[in-house]
Short mmCIF file of C-alpha atoms in Angstrom, two decimals:
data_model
loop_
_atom_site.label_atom_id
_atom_site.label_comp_id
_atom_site.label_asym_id
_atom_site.label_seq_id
_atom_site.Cartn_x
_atom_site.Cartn_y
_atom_site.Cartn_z
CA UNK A 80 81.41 80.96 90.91
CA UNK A 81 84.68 81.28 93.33
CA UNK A 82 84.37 79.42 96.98
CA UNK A 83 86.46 80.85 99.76
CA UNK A 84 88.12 78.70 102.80
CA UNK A 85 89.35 80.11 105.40
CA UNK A 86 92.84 79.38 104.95
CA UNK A 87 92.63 81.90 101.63
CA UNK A 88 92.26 84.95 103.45
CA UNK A 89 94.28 84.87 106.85
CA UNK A 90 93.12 87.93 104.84
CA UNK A 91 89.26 88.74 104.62
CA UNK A 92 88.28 89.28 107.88
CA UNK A 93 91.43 91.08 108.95
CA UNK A 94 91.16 93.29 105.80
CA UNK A 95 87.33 93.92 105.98
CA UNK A 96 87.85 94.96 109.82
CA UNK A 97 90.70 97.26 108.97
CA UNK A 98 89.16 98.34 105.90
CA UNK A 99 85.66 99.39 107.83
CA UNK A 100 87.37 101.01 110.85
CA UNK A 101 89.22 102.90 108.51
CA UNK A 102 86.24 104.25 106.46
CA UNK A 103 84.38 105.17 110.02
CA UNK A 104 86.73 107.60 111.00
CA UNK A 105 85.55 109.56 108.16
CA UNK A 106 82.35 109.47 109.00
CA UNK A 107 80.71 107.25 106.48
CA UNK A 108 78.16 105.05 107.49
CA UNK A 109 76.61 101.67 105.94
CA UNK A 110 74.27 101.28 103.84
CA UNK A 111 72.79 97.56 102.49
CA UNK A 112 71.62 97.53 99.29
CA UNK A 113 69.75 94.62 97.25
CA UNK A 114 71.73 92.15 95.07
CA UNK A 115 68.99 92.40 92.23
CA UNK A 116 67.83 95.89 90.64
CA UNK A 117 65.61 96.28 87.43
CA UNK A 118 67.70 95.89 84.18
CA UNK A 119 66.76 99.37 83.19
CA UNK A 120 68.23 100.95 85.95
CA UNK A 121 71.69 99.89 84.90
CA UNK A 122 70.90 100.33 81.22
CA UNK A 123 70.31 104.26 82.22
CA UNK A 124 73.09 104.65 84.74
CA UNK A 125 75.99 103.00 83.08
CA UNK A 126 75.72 103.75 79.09
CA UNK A 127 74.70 101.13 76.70
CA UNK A 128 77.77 101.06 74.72
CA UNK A 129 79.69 99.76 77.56
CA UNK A 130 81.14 96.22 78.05
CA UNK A 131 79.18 95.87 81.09
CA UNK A 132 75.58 96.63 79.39
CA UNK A 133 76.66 94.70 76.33
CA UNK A 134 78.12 91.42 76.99
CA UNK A 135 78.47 91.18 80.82
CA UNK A 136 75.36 91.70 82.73
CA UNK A 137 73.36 88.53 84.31
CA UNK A 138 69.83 89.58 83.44
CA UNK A 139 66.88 87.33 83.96
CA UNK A 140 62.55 88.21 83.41
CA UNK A 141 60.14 87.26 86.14
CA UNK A 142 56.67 86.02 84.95
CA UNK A 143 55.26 89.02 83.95
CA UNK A 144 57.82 89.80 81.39
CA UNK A 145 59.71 92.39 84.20
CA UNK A 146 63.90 92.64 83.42
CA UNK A 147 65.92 92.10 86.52
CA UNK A 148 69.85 92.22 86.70
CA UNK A 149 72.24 90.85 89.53
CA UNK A 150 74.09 94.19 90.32
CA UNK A 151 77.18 94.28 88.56
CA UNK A 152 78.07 97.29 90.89
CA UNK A 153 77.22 99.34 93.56
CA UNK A 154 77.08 102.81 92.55
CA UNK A 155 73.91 103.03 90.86
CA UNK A 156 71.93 101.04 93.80
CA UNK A 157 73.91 103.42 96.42
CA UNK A 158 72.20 106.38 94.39
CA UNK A 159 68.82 104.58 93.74
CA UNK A 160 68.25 104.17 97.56
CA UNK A 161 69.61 107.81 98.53
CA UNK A 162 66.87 108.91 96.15
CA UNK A 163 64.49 106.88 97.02
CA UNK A 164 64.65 107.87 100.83
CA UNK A 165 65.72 111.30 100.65
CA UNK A 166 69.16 110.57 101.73
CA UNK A 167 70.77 113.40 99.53
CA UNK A 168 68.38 115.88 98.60
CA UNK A 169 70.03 119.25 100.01
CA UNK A 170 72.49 117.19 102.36
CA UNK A 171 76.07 115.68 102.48
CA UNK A 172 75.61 111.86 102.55
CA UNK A 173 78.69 109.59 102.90
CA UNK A 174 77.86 105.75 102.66
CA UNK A 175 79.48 102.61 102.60
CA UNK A 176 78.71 99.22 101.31
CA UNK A 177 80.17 95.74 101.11
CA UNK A 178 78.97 92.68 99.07
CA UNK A 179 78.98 90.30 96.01
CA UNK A 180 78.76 91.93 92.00
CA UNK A 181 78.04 89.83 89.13
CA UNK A 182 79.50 89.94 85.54
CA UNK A 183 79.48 87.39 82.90
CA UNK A 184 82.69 87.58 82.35
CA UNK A 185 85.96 85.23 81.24
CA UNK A 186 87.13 83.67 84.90
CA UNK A 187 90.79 84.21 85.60
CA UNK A 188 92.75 84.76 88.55
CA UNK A 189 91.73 88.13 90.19
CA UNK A 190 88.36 88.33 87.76
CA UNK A 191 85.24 86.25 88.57
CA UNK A 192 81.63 86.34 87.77
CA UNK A 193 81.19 86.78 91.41
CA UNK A 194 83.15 89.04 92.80
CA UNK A 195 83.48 91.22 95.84
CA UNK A 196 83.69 95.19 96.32
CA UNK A 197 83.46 97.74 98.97
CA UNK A 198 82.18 100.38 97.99
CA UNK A 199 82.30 104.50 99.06
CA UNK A 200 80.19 107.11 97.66
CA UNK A 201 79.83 111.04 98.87
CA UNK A 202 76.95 112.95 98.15
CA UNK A 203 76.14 116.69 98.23
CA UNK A 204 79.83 118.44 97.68
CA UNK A 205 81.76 119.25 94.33
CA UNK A 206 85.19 120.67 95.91
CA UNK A 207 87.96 119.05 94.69
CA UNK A 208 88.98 118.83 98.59
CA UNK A 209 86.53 116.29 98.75
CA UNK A 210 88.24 114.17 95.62
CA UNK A 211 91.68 114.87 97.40
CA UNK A 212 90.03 113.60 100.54
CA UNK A 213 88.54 109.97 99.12
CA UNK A 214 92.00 109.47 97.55
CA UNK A 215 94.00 110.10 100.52
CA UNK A 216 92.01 107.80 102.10
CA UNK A 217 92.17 104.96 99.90
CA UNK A 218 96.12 105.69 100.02
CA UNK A 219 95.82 105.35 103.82
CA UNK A 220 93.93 102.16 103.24
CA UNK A 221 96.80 100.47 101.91
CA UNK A 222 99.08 102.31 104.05
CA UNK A 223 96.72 100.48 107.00
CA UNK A 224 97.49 97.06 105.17
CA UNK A 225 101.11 97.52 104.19
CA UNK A 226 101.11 97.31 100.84
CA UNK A 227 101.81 101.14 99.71
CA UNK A 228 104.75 100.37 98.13
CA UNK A 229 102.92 97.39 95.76
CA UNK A 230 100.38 100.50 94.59
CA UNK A 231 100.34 103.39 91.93
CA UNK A 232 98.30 105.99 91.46
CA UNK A 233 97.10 106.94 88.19
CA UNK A 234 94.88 110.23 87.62
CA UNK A 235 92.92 111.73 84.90
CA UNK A 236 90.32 114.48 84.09
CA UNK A 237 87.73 112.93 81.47
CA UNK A 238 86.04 116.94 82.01
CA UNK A 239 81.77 117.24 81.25
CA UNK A 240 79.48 115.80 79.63
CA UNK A 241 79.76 118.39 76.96
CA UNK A 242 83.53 118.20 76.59
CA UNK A 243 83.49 115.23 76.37
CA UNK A 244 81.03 115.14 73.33
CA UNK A 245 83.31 117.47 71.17
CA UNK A 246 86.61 115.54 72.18
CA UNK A 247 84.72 112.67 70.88
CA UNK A 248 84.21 114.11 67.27
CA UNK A 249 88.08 114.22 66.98
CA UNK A 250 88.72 110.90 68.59
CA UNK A 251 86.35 109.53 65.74
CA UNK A 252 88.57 111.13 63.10
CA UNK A 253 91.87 109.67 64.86
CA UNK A 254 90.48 105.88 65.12
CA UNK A 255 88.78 106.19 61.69
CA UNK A 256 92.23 107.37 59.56
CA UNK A 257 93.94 105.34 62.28
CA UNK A 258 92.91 101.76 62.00
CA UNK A 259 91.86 100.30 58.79
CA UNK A 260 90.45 96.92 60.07
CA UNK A 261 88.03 96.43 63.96
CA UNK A 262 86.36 93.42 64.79
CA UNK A 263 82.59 94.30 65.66
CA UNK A 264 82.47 95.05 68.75
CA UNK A 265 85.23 97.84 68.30
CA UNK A 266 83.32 98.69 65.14
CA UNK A 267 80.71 99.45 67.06
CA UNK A 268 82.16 101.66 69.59
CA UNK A 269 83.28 103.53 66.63
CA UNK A 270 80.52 104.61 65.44
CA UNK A 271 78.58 105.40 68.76
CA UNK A 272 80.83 106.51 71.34
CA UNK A 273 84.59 106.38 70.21
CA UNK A 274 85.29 107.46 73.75
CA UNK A 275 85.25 103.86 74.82
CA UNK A 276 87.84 103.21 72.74
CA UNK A 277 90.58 104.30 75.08
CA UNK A 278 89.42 101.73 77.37
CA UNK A 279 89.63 99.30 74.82
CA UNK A 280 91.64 95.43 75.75
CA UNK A 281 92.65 94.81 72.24
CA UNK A 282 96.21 94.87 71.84
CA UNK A 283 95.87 96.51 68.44
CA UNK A 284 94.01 99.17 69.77
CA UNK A 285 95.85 99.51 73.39
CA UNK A 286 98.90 100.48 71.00
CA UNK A 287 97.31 103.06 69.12
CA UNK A 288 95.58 104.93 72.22
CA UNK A 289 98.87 105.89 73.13
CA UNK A 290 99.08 108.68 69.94
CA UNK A 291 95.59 109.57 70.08
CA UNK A 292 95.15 113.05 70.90
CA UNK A 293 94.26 113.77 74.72
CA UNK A 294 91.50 115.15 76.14
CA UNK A 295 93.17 117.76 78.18
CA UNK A 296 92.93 120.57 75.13
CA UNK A 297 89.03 119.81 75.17
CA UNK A 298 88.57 121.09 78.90
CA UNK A 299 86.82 124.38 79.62
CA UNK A 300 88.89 126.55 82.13
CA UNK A 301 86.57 125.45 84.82
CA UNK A 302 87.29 121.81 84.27
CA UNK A 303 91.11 122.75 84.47
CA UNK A 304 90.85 124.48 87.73
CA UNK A 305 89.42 121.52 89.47
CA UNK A 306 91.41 119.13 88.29
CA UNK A 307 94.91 121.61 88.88
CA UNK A 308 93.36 122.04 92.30
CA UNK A 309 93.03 118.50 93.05
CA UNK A 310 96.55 117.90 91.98
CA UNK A 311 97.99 120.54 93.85
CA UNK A 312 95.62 119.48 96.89
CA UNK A 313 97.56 115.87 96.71
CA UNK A 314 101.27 117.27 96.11
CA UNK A 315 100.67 119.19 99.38
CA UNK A 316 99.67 116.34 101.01
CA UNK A 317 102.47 113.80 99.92
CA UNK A 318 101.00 111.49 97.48
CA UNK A 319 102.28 110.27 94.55
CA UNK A 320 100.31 109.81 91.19
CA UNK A 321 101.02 109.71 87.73
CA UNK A 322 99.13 111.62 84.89
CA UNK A 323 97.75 109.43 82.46
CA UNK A 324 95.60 111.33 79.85
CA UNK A 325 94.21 107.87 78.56
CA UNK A 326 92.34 106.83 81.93
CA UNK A 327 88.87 106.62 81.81
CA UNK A 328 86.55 104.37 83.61
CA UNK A 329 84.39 101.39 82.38
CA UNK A 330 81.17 103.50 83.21
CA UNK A 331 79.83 106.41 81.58
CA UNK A 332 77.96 107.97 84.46
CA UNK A 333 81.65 109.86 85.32
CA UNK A 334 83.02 113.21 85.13
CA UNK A 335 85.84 114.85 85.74
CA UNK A 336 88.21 113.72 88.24
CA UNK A 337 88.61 109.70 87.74
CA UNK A 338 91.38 107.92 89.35
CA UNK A 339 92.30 104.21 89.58
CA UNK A 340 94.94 102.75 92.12
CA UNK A 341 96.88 99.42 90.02
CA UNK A 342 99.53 97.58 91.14
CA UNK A 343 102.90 98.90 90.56
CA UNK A 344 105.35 96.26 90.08
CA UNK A 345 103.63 93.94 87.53
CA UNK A 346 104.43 94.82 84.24
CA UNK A 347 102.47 92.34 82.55
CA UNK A 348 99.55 92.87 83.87
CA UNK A 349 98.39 95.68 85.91
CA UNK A 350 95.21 94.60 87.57
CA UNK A 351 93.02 97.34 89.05
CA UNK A 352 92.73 97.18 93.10
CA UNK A 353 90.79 100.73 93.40
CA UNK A 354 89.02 102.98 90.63
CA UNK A 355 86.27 105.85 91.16
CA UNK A 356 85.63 109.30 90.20
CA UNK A 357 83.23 112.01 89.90
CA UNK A 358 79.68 111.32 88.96
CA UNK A 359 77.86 114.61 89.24
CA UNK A 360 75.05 113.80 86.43
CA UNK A 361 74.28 110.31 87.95
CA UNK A 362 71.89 111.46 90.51
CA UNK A 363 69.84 113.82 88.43
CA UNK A 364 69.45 111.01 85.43
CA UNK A 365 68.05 108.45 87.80
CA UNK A 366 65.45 111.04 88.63
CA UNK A 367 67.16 112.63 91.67
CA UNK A 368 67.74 116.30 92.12
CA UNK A 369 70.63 117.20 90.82
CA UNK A 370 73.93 116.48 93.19
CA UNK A 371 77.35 116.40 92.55
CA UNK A 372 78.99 113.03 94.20
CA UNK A 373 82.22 111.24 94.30
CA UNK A 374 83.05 107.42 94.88
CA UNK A 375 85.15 104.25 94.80
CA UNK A 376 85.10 100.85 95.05
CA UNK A 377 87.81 98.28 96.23
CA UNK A 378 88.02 94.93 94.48
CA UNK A 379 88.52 92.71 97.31
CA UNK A 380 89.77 89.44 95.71
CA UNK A 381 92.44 91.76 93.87
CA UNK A 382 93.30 93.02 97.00
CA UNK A 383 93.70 89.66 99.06
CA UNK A 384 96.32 88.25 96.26
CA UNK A 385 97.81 91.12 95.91
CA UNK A 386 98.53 90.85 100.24
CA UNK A 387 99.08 87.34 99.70
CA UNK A 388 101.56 87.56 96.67
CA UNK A 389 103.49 90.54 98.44
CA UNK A 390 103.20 89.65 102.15
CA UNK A 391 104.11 86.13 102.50
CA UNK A 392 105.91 86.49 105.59
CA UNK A 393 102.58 86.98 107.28
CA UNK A 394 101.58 83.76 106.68
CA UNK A 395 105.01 81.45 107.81
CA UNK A 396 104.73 80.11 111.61
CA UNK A 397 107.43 81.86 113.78
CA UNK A 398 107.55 77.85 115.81
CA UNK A 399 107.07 74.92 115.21
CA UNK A 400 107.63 72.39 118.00
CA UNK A 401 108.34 69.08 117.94
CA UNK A 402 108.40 66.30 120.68
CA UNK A 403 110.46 63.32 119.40
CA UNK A 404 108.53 60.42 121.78
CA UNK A 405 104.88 60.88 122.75
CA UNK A 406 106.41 61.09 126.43
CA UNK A 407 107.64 64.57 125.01
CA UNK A 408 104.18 65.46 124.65
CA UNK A 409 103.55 67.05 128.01
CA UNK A 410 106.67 69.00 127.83
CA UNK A 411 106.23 70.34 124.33
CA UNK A 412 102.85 71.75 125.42
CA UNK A 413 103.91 73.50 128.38
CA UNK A 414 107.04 74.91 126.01
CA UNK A 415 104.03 75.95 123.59
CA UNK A 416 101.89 77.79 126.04
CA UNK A 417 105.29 79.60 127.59
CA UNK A 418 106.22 80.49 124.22
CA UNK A 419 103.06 82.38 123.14
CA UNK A 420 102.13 83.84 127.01
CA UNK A 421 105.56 85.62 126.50
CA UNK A 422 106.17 86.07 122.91
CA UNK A 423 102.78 87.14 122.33
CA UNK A 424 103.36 88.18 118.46
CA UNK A 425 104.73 84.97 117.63
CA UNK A 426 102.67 82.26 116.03
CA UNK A 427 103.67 78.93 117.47
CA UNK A 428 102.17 75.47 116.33
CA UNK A 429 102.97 71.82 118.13
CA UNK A 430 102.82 68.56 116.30
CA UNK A 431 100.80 65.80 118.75
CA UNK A 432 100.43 63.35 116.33
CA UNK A 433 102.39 59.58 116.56
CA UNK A 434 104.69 58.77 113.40
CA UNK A 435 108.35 59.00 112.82
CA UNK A 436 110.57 61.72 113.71
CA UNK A 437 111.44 61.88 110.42
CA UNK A 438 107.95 62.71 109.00
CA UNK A 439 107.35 65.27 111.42
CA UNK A 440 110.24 67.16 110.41
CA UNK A 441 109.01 67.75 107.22
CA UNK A 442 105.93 69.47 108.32
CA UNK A 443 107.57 72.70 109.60
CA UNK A 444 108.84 73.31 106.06
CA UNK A 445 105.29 72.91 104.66
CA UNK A 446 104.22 75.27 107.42
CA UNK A 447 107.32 77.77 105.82
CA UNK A 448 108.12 78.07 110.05
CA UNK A 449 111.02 79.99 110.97
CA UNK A 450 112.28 78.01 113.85
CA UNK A 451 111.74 74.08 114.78
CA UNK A 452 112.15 73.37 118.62
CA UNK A 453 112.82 69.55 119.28
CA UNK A 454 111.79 68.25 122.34
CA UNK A 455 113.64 65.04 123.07
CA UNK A 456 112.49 63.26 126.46
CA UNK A 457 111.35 59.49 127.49
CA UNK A 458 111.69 57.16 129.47
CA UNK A 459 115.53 56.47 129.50
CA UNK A 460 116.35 59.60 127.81
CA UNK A 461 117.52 62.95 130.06
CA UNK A 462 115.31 66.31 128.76
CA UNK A 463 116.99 68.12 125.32
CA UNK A 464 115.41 70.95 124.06
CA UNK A 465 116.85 71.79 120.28
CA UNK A 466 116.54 74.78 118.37
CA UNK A 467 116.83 74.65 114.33
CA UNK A 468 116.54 77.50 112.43
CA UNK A 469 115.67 76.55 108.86
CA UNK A 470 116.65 79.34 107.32
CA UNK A 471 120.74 78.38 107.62
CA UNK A 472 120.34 74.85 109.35
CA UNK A 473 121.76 75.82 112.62
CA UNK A 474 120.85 74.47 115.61
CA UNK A 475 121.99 74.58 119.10
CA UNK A 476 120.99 72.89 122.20
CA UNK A 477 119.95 74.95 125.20
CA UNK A 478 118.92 75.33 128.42
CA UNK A 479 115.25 74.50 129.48
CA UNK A 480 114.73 77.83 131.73
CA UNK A 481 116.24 80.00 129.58
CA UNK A 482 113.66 79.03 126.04
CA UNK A 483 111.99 82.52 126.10
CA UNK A 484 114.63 84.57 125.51
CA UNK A 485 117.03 82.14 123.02
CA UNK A 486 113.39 81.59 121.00
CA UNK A 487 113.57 85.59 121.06
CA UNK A 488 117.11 86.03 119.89
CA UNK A 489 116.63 83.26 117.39
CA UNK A 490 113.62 84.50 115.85
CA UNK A 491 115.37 88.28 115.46
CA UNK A 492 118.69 86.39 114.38
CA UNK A 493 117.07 84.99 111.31
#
């Protein structure tokens, strides 16, 4: 399991805060929801022939024999609850939820057994305003955090239940005359729900997804409306997206209108930060009347690297001031506190601590700071105040009443 220090996420509070406020103004509202459900309750919600059921749940019995599972998501205990209360019986219900998910799964960076989502689920409406609506605001999520341009939308129609039944027959066909040799697992997908194929990591089988046929021809006309309405409702509102006919999602509780948001400028490897969809069935299996609903959930580790491997700059100190003599200590403080009383968006750090010069120069590299303001004063030295900018190695000296506006112009200079 992954520990987090605070120096990881100038990031999760700030994004969590940001995130929440966000989600408020559209009116959804929190809901907490226990880390452990019974086993069968996933087994029923997300499909048995999915990686998740498989190979990837943390299950454990109590003493009377009773399966329990540490939620690998949140969708299916967001649902469990409405039910369970009456939440969204005859009602719109929008909810919210933040916390840990489990999966035994491989660690690597971005993917860890414990992980951490928010989650958004609407009950109670089927228009495909209300898709249009939970996309545009994941888009302003990022748009919020500053990282639009480090995002792409991707957008598919997996259709009904029913449709999705008959474009199975023919993907069964494809994979079967396709590819001659599948390791088990594969095998087995095969031969019980081809569909989960296209989701498939294998490299082998990644390739050959690409000329299976799509499931577009296999919608009814009703399936096609929605999903031509949702795409219209987006163009009209300016965002972006890109068909891909071979999106589906992990879970087999979806329908229709799935979506995932990955990042856009790594080629290698483009790690989901967003994915949701319709799940109109969902409610009705678990025992629910039946009630369309939409959701999403945010991968929030995904989302802090991808901040902290695009937004860098966030994290370098605008100053960082140095007195050369401990007598310089005094001074450099006073310099400090002018600094950020002032230049209130600048982050400004002082180095206190005895030792050579030379040492503490090397610390405002470490610190990636912008500028370094020396401080030289003592007892048979006049008052110098220096300013370096690392960037190009300048430096000038200047005078001591005029430091807020030259730490200004120096900071906009480079």
């Amino acid at each position: 399991m992954k520990s987090y220090i605070s120096t990881q996420p100038i990031l999760w509070q700030p994004i969590e805060e940001k995130l929440l406020k966000l989600i408020t103004n559209y009116s959804y509202k929190e809901v907490r929801l226990p880390i452990i459900e019974h086993t069968s309750l996933f087994k029923k919600a997300i499909g048995r022939t999915t990686d998740i059921i498989r190979k990837e749940l943390f299950n454990y019995a109590d003493k009377k024999g009773k399966g329990f599972t540490l939620r690998p998501e949140g969708t299916t205990g967001c649902v469990r609850a409405g039910i369970e209360l009456g939440l969204i019986h005859n009602q719109e219900q929008r909810s919210w939820y933040i916390g840990s998910m489990f999966r035994h799964d491989r660690p690597q960076k971005g993917r860890y057994r414990q992980f951490n989502q928010l989650g958004i689920e609407c009950f109670g409406l089927k228009e495909p305003e209300l898709d249009a609506e939970l996309i545009i605001l994941t888009k302003n999520i990022w748009t919020t955090l500053g990282i639009t341009n480090y995002l792409s939308l991707e957008l598919n129609s997996i259709g009904s239940i029913e449709e999705r039944e008959t474009y199975n027959k023919t993907l069964a066909i494809f994979f079967s005359n396709t590819i001659k040799a599948l390791d088990k697992a594969s095998s087995s997908k095969l031969v019980k729900d081809p569909f989960r194929l296209l989701d498939s990591k294998e490299y082998v089988i990644k390739k050959i997804v690409k000329t299976a046929p799509t499931i577009y021809s296999y919608l009814s006309d009703s399936s096609k409306r929605l999903f031509n309405s949702l795409c219209l409702l987006l163009d009209i509102n300016g965002v972006k997206y890109k068909l891909n006919n071979f999106l589906v999602r992990g879970l087999d509780y979806y329908n229709n209108t799935v979506f995932e948001w990955v990042e856009a400028n790594n080629i290698k490897s483009q790690a989901t930060i967003c994915g949701g969809g319709r799940y109109d069935n969902l409610v009705e299996k678990l025992g629910g009347f039946s009630t369309p609903a939409i959701g999403c959930a945010l991968g929030l580790e995904r989302l802090a690297i991808l901040i902290d491997n695009n937004l860098k700059q966030d994290n370098k100190l605008d100053t960082y001031i140095i007195p050369t003599y401990i007598e310089a200590n005094v001074k450099a403080m006073v310099v400090s506190e002018t600094i950020r009383t002032n230049l209130t968006k600048l982050r400004s750090l002082t180095s206190y601590e005895e030792g050579s010069f030379k040492r503490k120069l090397i610390n405002p590299y470490n610190h990636n700071s912008k500028l370094v303001i020396i401080i030289e004063t003592g007892k048979y030295i006049e008052e110098v105040i220096v300013i370096k900018a690392l960037i190009n190695g300048n430096q000038y000296i200047i005078p001591k009443d005029t430091i807020v506006n030259e730490v200004n112009k120096a900071i906009h200079l480079n």
